[in-house]
Coordinates of C-alpha atoms in Angstrom, one line a residue:
M260 CA 31.7 -22.6 35.5
A261 CA 29.9 -19.6 33.3
T262 CA 27.9 -21.8 30.9
P263 CA 25.9 -23.5 33.4
T264 CA 25.2 -20.4 34.9
T265 CA 23.7 -19.0 31.7
Q266 CA 22.0 -21.6 30.6
G267 CA 20.3 -22.0 34.1
L268 CA 19.4 -18.2 34.3
L269 CA 17.6 -18.8 30.7
S270 CA 15.5 -21.6 32.3
Q271 CA 14.9 -19.3 35.3
A272 CA 13.9 -16.4 32.9
E273 CA 11.6 -18.7 30.9
S274 CA 9.6 -19.7 33.9
L275 CA 9.2 -16.0 35.3
I276 CA 7.6 -14.5 32.3
S277 CA 4.4 -15.2 32.7
I278 CA 4.6 -14.6 36.5
D279 CA 6.6 -11.4 36.8
W280 CA 8.1 -10.3 33.5
T281 CA 10.0 -7.5 35.4
K282 CA 12.1 -10.4 37.2
A283 CA 12.6 -12.3 33.9
E284 CA 13.7 -8.9 32.3
A285 CA 16.2 -8.5 35.0
L286 CA 17.8 -12.1 34.3
Y287 CA 17.9 -11.6 30.6
K288 CA 20.0 -8.7 31.3
Q289 CA 22.1 -10.1 33.4
I290 CA 23.2 -13.1 30.8
L291 CA 24.2 -10.1 28.3
Q292 CA 26.6 -8.7 30.9
D293 CA 27.8 -12.0 31.9
T294 CA 31.5 -11.2 33.1
A295 CA 33.1 -14.4 31.0
F296 CA 32.2 -12.9 27.9
T297 CA 33.2 -9.0 28.7
S298 CA 36.6 -10.4 30.5
T299 CA 39.7 -9.6 29.0
E300 CA 40.6 -13.5 29.5
A301 CA 38.9 -15.4 27.0
P302 CA 37.3 -18.7 28.1
K303 CA 37.9 -21.7 26.2
D304 CA 36.2 -22.2 22.9
A305 CA 33.4 -24.4 23.6
E306 CA 32.5 -22.3 26.5
Q307 CA 32.7 -19.2 24.6
S308 CA 30.6 -20.6 22.0
Q309 CA 28.1 -21.9 24.5
I310 CA 28.0 -18.4 26.0
L311 CA 27.3 -16.5 22.7
R312 CA 24.5 -19.1 22.3
D313 CA 22.9 -18.0 25.3
Q314 CA 23.5 -14.7 24.9
E315 CA 21.9 -14.8 21.3
T316 CA 19.0 -16.6 22.8
A317 CA 18.7 -14.0 25.8
L318 CA 18.7 -10.9 23.1
V319 CA 15.7 -12.3 21.3
K320 CA 13.9 -13.4 24.4
L321 CA 14.3 -9.9 25.6
G322 CA 13.3 -8.6 22.4
E323 CA 10.1 -10.7 22.5
L324 CA 9.2 -9.7 25.9
Y325 CA 9.4 -5.7 25.1
R326 CA 7.2 -6.8 22.1
N327 CA 4.6 -8.6 24.4
Q328 CA 4.8 -5.3 26.6
K329 CA 4.5 -2.8 23.7
N330 CA 7.5 -1.1 24.8
A331 CA 9.1 0.2 21.5
E332 CA 11.7 1.8 23.7
G333 CA 13.0 -1.1 25.4
L334 CA 13.3 -2.9 22.1
A335 CA 15.2 -0.3 20.6
Q336 CA 17.6 -0.6 23.5
V337 CA 17.8 -4.1 23.1
I338 CA 19.1 -3.8 19.5
T339 CA 21.7 -1.0 20.7
L340 CA 22.6 -3.3 23.4
S341 CA 23.1 -6.0 21.0
R342 CA 25.9 -4.3 19.2
S343 CA 28.7 -5.6 21.5
F344 CA 27.4 -8.9 20.6
M345 CA 27.1 -8.5 17.2
S346 CA 31.0 -7.4 16.9
S347 CA 31.7 -11.0 17.9
T348 CA 29.9 -13.1 15.8
A349 CA 29.7 -13.6 11.9
K350 CA 28.2 -11.0 9.9
A351 CA 25.6 -13.4 8.4
K352 CA 24.5 -14.2 11.6
T353 CA 24.4 -10.3 13.1
A354 CA 22.3 -9.8 9.9
K355 CA 19.4 -12.4 10.5
L356 CA 19.5 -11.3 14.5
I357 CA 19.3 -7.7 13.9
R358 CA 16.2 -8.2 11.5
T359 CA 14.7 -10.4 13.9
L360 CA 14.9 -7.8 16.5
L361 CA 13.3 -5.2 14.2
D362 CA 10.5 -7.5 12.8
F363 CA 9.4 -7.3 16.7
F364 CA 8.3 -3.7 16.2
G365 CA 5.6 -4.8 13.6
T366 CA 3.1 -5.7 16.5
I367 CA 3.9 -2.3 18.5
P368 CA 1.2 0.5 17.7
N369 CA 2.5 3.6 17.1
S370 CA 6.3 2.6 17.2
Q371 CA 7.2 4.3 13.6
A372 CA 9.1 7.1 14.9
T373 CA 11.1 4.9 17.3
Q374 CA 11.6 2.5 14.4
I375 CA 13.0 5.1 12.0
S376 CA 15.4 6.5 15.1
T377 CA 16.4 2.9 15.6
L378 CA 17.4 2.1 11.8
T379 CA 18.9 5.5 11.3
D380 CA 21.0 4.9 14.5
N381 CA 22.0 1.1 13.5
I382 CA 22.8 2.4 9.7
A383 CA 25.4 4.7 10.8
W384 CA 26.9 1.9 12.9
A385 CA 26.7 -0.5 10.3
K386 CA 28.5 2.0 8.0
R387 CA 31.4 3.1 10.5
E388 CA 31.8 -1.1 11.0
K389 CA 31.8 -1.3 7.3
R390 CA 29.0 -3.6 7.4
I391 CA 27.9 -3.0 3.5
F392 CA 25.4 -6.0 3.4
L393 CA 23.5 -5.0 6.7
K394 CA 23.4 -1.3 5.7
H395 CA 21.9 -1.6 2.6
S396 CA 19.1 -4.3 4.4
L397 CA 19.0 -1.5 6.9
E398 CA 18.4 1.1 4.5
T399 CA 15.7 -1.0 2.5
R400 CA 13.8 -1.4 5.8
L401 CA 13.9 2.4 6.6
V402 CA 12.7 3.0 3.0
S403 CA 9.8 1.0 3.7
L404 CA 9.1 2.7 6.9
Q405 CA 9.3 6.2 5.5
L406 CA 6.8 4.8 2.8
E407 CA 4.4 3.9 5.1
S408 CA 4.7 7.1 7.4
G409 CA 4.2 9.6 4.0
Q410 CA 7.8 10.4 3.9
F411 CA 7.9 10.3 0.1
K412 CA 10.8 12.7 -0.2
P413 CA 13.3 11.3 1.9
A414 CA 12.2 7.9 0.8
L415 CA 13.6 9.0 -2.8
S416 CA 16.4 10.2 -1.6
L417 CA 17.5 7.1 0.1
I418 CA 16.3 5.3 -2.9
D419 CA 18.4 7.2 -5.3
T420 CA 21.8 6.5 -3.1
L421 CA 21.0 2.9 -2.7
L422 CA 20.3 2.0 -6.4
T423 CA 24.0 3.6 -6.9
E424 CA 25.6 1.5 -4.7
L425 CA 23.4 -1.6 -5.6
K426 CA 24.1 -1.5 -9.1
R427 CA 27.8 -1.2 -8.7
L428 CA 27.7 -4.2 -6.3
D429 CA 25.3 -5.9 -8.9
D430 CA 23.1 -7.2 -5.8
K431 CA 20.0 -8.3 -7.9
M432 CA 17.8 -9.3 -4.8
I433 CA 18.0 -6.0 -2.8
L434 CA 17.8 -4.3 -6.2
T435 CA 14.2 -5.9 -7.0
E436 CA 13.1 -4.8 -3.4
V437 CA 14.6 -1.1 -3.9
H438 CA 12.9 -1.0 -7.2
L439 CA 9.8 -2.1 -6.1
L440 CA 9.7 0.5 -3.1
E441 CA 10.2 3.1 -5.7
S442 CA 7.4 2.1 -7.7
R443 CA 5.6 2.4 -4.4
V444 CA 6.8 5.6 -3.7
Y445 CA 6.3 7.4 -7.0
R446 CA 2.8 5.6 -6.9
G447 CA 2.3 7.6 -3.4
I448 CA 3.0 10.6 -4.8
G449 CA 1.0 10.2 -7.8
N450 CA 3.7 10.0 -10.9
L451 CA 2.4 6.8 -12.4
T452 CA 4.7 6.8 -15.5
K453 CA 7.8 6.4 -12.8
A454 CA 6.2 4.2 -10.8
K455 CA 5.6 2.0 -13.8
A456 CA 9.1 2.2 -14.9
A457 CA 10.3 1.3 -11.4
L458 CA 8.2 -1.6 -11.4
T459 CA 9.7 -2.8 -14.8
S460 CA 13.1 -2.5 -13.4
S461 CA 12.2 -4.4 -10.6
R462 CA 10.7 -7.2 -12.6
T463 CA 13.7 -7.4 -15.1
A464 CA 16.3 -7.4 -11.9
A465 CA 13.8 -10.4 -10.3
N466 CA 14.1 -12.3 -13.8
S467 CA 17.8 -12.9 -13.4
I468 CA 17.7 -14.4 -9.7
Y469 CA 15.4 -16.5 -8.1
C470 CA 12.7 -14.9 -6.7
P471 CA 11.2 -15.8 -3.5
P472 CA 7.5 -16.3 -3.6
S473 CA 6.5 -13.7 -1.1
L474 CA 8.6 -10.8 -3.3
Q475 CA 7.1 -12.1 -6.5
A476 CA 3.5 -11.6 -4.8
A477 CA 4.5 -8.1 -4.0
L478 CA 5.4 -7.8 -7.5
E479 CA 2.0 -8.8 -8.7
L480 CA 0.1 -7.0 -6.4
Q481 CA 1.8 -3.8 -7.1
S482 CA 1.1 -4.4 -10.7
G483 CA -2.5 -4.9 -10.0
V484 CA -2.5 -1.8 -7.7
L485 CA -0.9 0.3 -11.0
H486 CA -3.6 -1.3 -13.3
A487 CA -6.2 -0.2 -11.4
E488 CA -5.0 3.3 -11.3
D489 CA -5.3 3.3 -15.0
K490 CA -8.9 1.6 -14.8
D491 CA -8.3 -1.7 -16.1
Y492 CA -9.9 -3.4 -13.4
T493 CA -10.2 -6.6 -15.4
T494 CA -6.2 -6.8 -15.5
A495 CA -5.7 -5.7 -11.9
Y496 CA -7.9 -8.5 -10.7
S497 CA -5.8 -11.2 -12.4
Y498 CA -2.6 -10.0 -11.0
C499 CA -4.4 -9.5 -7.3
F500 CA -5.4 -12.9 -7.6
E501 CA -2.0 -14.5 -8.4
A502 CA -0.7 -12.3 -5.4
F503 CA -3.7 -13.6 -3.2
E504 CA -2.9 -17.2 -4.4
T505 CA 1.0 -17.1 -3.8
S506 CA 0.8 -15.3 -0.3
S507 CA -1.9 -17.8 0.9
S508 CA 0.4 -20.8 -0.1
Q509 CA 3.1 -19.3 1.8
G510 CA 1.3 -18.6 4.9
E511 CA 1.3 -14.8 4.4
E512 CA -2.2 -13.9 6.1
Q513 CA -1.6 -10.2 5.8
A514 CA -0.3 -9.8 2.3
A515 CA -3.0 -12.4 1.3
L516 CA -5.7 -10.1 3.0
T517 CA -4.5 -7.1 1.3
A518 CA -4.7 -9.0 -2.0
L519 CA -8.2 -10.5 -1.6
K520 CA -9.6 -6.5 -0.4
Y521 CA -7.9 -5.4 -3.6
M522 CA -9.9 -8.4 -5.8
L523 CA -13.0 -7.4 -4.0
L524 CA -12.5 -3.7 -5.0
C525 CA -11.7 -4.6 -8.6
K526 CA -15.0 -6.3 -8.7
V527 CA -17.0 -3.6 -7.5
M528 CA -15.3 -1.1 -9.6
L529 CA -15.9 -3.7 -12.7
N530 CA -19.9 -2.8 -11.4
L531 CA -19.9 -6.6 -10.4
P532 CA -21.0 -6.4 -6.9
E533 CA -22.9 -9.5 -6.9
D534 CA -19.6 -11.6 -7.7
V535 CA -18.3 -10.2 -4.1
T536 CA -20.4 -13.1 -2.4
S537 CA -19.1 -15.6 -4.9
L538 CA -15.9 -14.7 -4.9
L539 CA -15.6 -15.3 -0.7
T540 CA -17.1 -19.0 -1.2
I541 CA -13.7 -20.4 -2.8
K542 CA -11.7 -22.2 -0.8
L543 CA -8.6 -19.9 0.0
A544 CA -11.1 -17.1 0.7
L545 CA -13.2 -18.7 3.6
K546 CA -10.7 -18.1 6.4
Y547 CA -10.8 -14.4 5.8
A548 CA -14.7 -14.2 4.8
N549 CA -15.7 -13.3 8.3
L550 CA -12.8 -10.6 9.2
R551 CA -14.1 -6.8 9.5
E552 CA -11.8 -5.7 6.7
V553 CA -13.5 -8.4 4.0
E554 CA -16.8 -7.0 5.8
S555 CA -16.5 -3.8 4.8
M556 CA -15.9 -4.7 1.3
R557 CA -19.2 -6.7 1.5
A558 CA -21.0 -3.7 2.8
I559 CA -19.7 -1.4 0.1
A560 CA -20.6 -4.1 -2.4
R561 CA -24.2 -3.9 -1.1
A562 CA -24.5 -0.3 -0.9
H563 CA -23.3 0.0 -4.4
Q564 CA -25.5 -2.9 -5.8
E565 CA -28.7 -1.0 -4.4
R566 CA -27.2 2.4 -5.7
N567 CA -28.0 3.6 -2.3
L568 CA -26.0 6.7 -1.6
A569 CA -27.1 6.9 2.4
Q570 CA -25.9 3.6 2.7
F571 CA -22.5 4.1 1.0
E572 CA -22.1 7.0 3.3
K573 CA -23.0 4.7 6.5
V574 CA -20.5 2.0 5.4
L575 CA -17.5 4.5 5.3
R576 CA -18.4 5.8 8.6
D577 CA -18.5 2.5 10.2
Y578 CA -15.9 1.0 8.4
K579 CA -13.5 4.1 8.7
T580 CA -10.4 2.5 9.8
E581 CA -10.6 -0.4 7.4
L582 CA -11.4 1.7 4.4
S583 CA -9.6 4.8 4.8
D584 CA -5.9 3.6 6.1
D585 CA -5.3 1.9 2.7
P586 CA -4.4 4.6 0.2
T587 CA -5.5 2.5 -2.9
I588 CA -9.1 1.5 -1.3
R589 CA -9.7 5.3 -0.3
S590 CA -8.7 6.7 -3.5
H591 CA -11.2 4.1 -5.8
L592 CA -13.7 4.5 -2.9
A593 CA -14.0 8.1 -3.6
A594 CA -14.0 7.8 -7.5
L595 CA -16.9 5.1 -6.7
Y596 CA -18.5 7.7 -4.4
D597 CA -18.1 10.5 -6.9
T598 CA -19.9 8.0 -9.6
L599 CA -22.5 6.7 -7.2
L600 CA -23.7 10.2 -6.5
Q601 CA -23.7 11.5 -10.3
Q602 CA -26.0 8.4 -11.1
N603 CA -28.3 9.5 -8.1
L604 CA -28.6 13.0 -9.4
L605 CA -29.4 12.3 -13.0
R606 CA -32.2 9.5 -11.4
I607 CA -33.7 12.7 -9.2
I608 CA -33.7 15.3 -12.3
E609 CA -34.4 13.1 -15.1
P610 CA -38.3 13.7 -14.8
Y611 CA -38.1 17.2 -14.6
S612 CA -37.3 20.5 -16.9
V613 CA -37.1 22.8 -13.9
V614 CA -36.4 21.5 -10.2
E615 CA -35.5 23.4 -7.1
I616 CA -31.6 22.8 -6.2
D617 CA -32.5 22.4 -2.4
Y618 CA -35.4 19.6 -3.2
V619 CA -32.2 17.7 -5.1
A620 CA -29.9 18.2 -2.2
E621 CA -32.6 17.0 0.5
Q622 CA -33.3 13.6 -1.7
V623 CA -29.6 12.9 -2.1
G624 CA -29.0 14.0 1.6
Q625 CA -26.1 16.1 0.7
A626 CA -25.8 19.7 1.4
R627 CA -26.8 22.5 -1.2
Q628 CA -23.3 23.8 -1.7
A629 CA -21.7 20.3 -2.6
V630 CA -24.9 19.1 -5.0
E631 CA -24.8 22.9 -6.9
A632 CA -21.0 22.2 -7.3
K633 CA -21.6 18.5 -8.3
L634 CA -24.5 19.5 -11.0
S635 CA -22.1 22.4 -12.3
Q636 CA -19.3 19.8 -13.2
M637 CA -21.8 17.5 -14.5
I638 CA -22.9 20.4 -16.8
L639 CA -19.4 21.3 -17.9
D640 CA -18.4 17.5 -18.2
K641 CA -22.0 17.4 -20.7
V642 CA -23.4 14.3 -18.6
F643 CA -26.5 16.5 -19.2
Y644 CA -27.7 19.7 -20.5
G645 CA -29.0 22.4 -18.5
V646 CA -28.0 25.6 -16.4
L647 CA -27.9 26.6 -12.8
D648 CA -30.6 29.5 -12.0
Q649 CA -28.7 30.7 -8.8
G650 CA -31.3 33.7 -8.4
R651 CA -34.2 31.4 -8.1
G652 CA -32.3 28.6 -6.9
C653 CA -33.4 26.4 -9.6
L654 CA -31.9 23.7 -12.3
L655 CA -33.0 24.2 -16.0
V656 CA -32.8 21.0 -17.6
Y657 CA -32.9 20.8 -21.3
D658 CA -33.0 18.0 -23.9
E659 CA -29.8 16.9 -25.6
P660 CA -29.5 19.4 -28.4
K661 CA -29.7 17.3 -31.9
A662 CA -26.8 18.2 -34.1
D663 CA -27.9 20.5 -37.7
D664 CA -26.3 18.5 -40.4
T665 CA -27.2 21.3 -43.0
Y666 CA -23.8 23.3 -42.4
K667 CA -21.9 20.0 -42.4
A668 CA -23.5 19.4 -45.8
A669 CA -22.9 22.8 -47.3
I670 CA -19.0 22.6 -46.0
D671 CA -18.7 19.6 -47.7
T672 CA -20.2 20.8 -50.8
L673 CA -18.1 23.7 -51.2
E674 CA -14.8 21.9 -50.6
Q675 CA -15.9 19.7 -53.5
V676 CA -16.7 23.0 -55.5
G677 CA -13.2 24.4 -54.6
K678 CA -11.4 21.1 -56.0
V679 CA -13.6 21.4 -59.3
V680 CA -12.3 25.1 -59.8
E681 CA -8.7 24.3 -58.8
S682 CA -8.9 21.4 -61.4
L683 CA -10.4 23.6 -64.0
Y684 CA -7.9 26.2 -63.2
A685 CA -4.8 23.8 -63.7
K686 CA -6.4 22.5 -67.3
T687 CA -6.5 26.3 -68.6
V688 CA -2.8 26.9 -67.3
K689 CA -2.0 23.5 -69.5
I690 CA -3.9 24.7 -72.7
A691 CA -2.3 28.7 -72.1

C-alpha cells in the first residue's frame, strides 16, 4: 500500500536530514510525486487522506530544508511544486500552507528579489484559480516586500487596487493591514499628511473587529514613528512602549526589539540620554540589553551626553549596519548629529569676535567646506550673528543686536495722533 510507503519515506528522510540532506531532499520529492496521488484511479478515501497529509508534511519539511540551506531558488520551486497539491485541498488549508512556505524566506539573506518574483507568479495563479482571499493575502505580503526594498511607486499602485477590492468585500482584517502598509509607504516617501490619514483609516477598520495583539502592536509602533516625525518624542515614546509591551508578551522578539530601539531613540532625542541605562534595567528589556542593536543606542546616548562629536561619528561607523539600515533611526540620528555639530561650533566660537575657519574645522574634526556651509546656515537661521570673510578665511562674530524701541514708540504715537485727527474730523462734519 502507498500509505505505509509515504510514512516510511518521511521517517527515513527525517533521519537523513542531519547526515545527508541531498538524500533527504530526494525522498521528500519522491513523496510529492507519489503515483497513488497522481494516478487516475483514485485510492480509498482514508488512504488518500493519509497520502495528502504525508505530502503536506513533505512540502513543509522540504521548505524547511531549503530554508536551512539558504536556498531561495529551491524554496521558490517548492512553492510552485505545491500547486498541484493545493488544488486538491481546502482553500483555507491552502492559504495557511503557502503562507508557511513563504515565511521560510525570512531567514534567507538577499532573497527579496526571489520572493517578489515568487509572489507575483502565485498571485497570477490565485487569480486564475479564483482564490480571491489567497490573492489578497499574497498581494498584501507583496506590498510589504516592496516597502522593505524601497519600491514605493509599485507598492502604492498595488495598494490602490487592493483597497478598492477589499472595501467592496468589507474584509476589515486585511483592510486594517493594507491601510497600515499604506501609512508606512507614505511615510517612506515623506508624505506625513497622507501617512497619518492612512493610519487613522487603519485604526478605524481595526476598531470594528477583533484586532490581533501583533497587529495592534504594529499600529502603536507606526503611531510612535509618526509622532517622532512631528518631534513629539514624549508621545512617541508612550506609543512605542505600548508596542514593546504587547510584542514582548506575544513572544515576537524582533518587533519588541524594534520598539525598544525607538524608545531609546526618543529618550536621546528628548535630551535625556541618562535615562537610556535605567530604561534597560526594567524586566522586559533585560533580555535585549546585551544585543548589539541595543548597545549601539547606548553608545549613541553616551556620545550625546558627553557632547562629543568625534565619539558620535565613531559610533556611527562602528554600528553602521544597526544604525543605518532602519530609516527611522537613520533620519533622527542625522538630525541629532546636525544639532550636536551646531552645539560644538557654538562652544568653539563663543569666546571670539574673530576666529579662523580652519581653526574651527580642526577643533570639530570636520572638513573646512562642511564647517563653512554649516556656519553659513547658522548665520541665516540667526543662531548667532556674524559674517564669513572668505577673503581672509575668518568668521566675524557680533553681539546680538538690541532692538531700538524709539521707532516703534514713534509709530505708535503717530497712530494715536491719526485717531485723534479722524475723531475731530468726524465732529466737524456733524457740526457743519
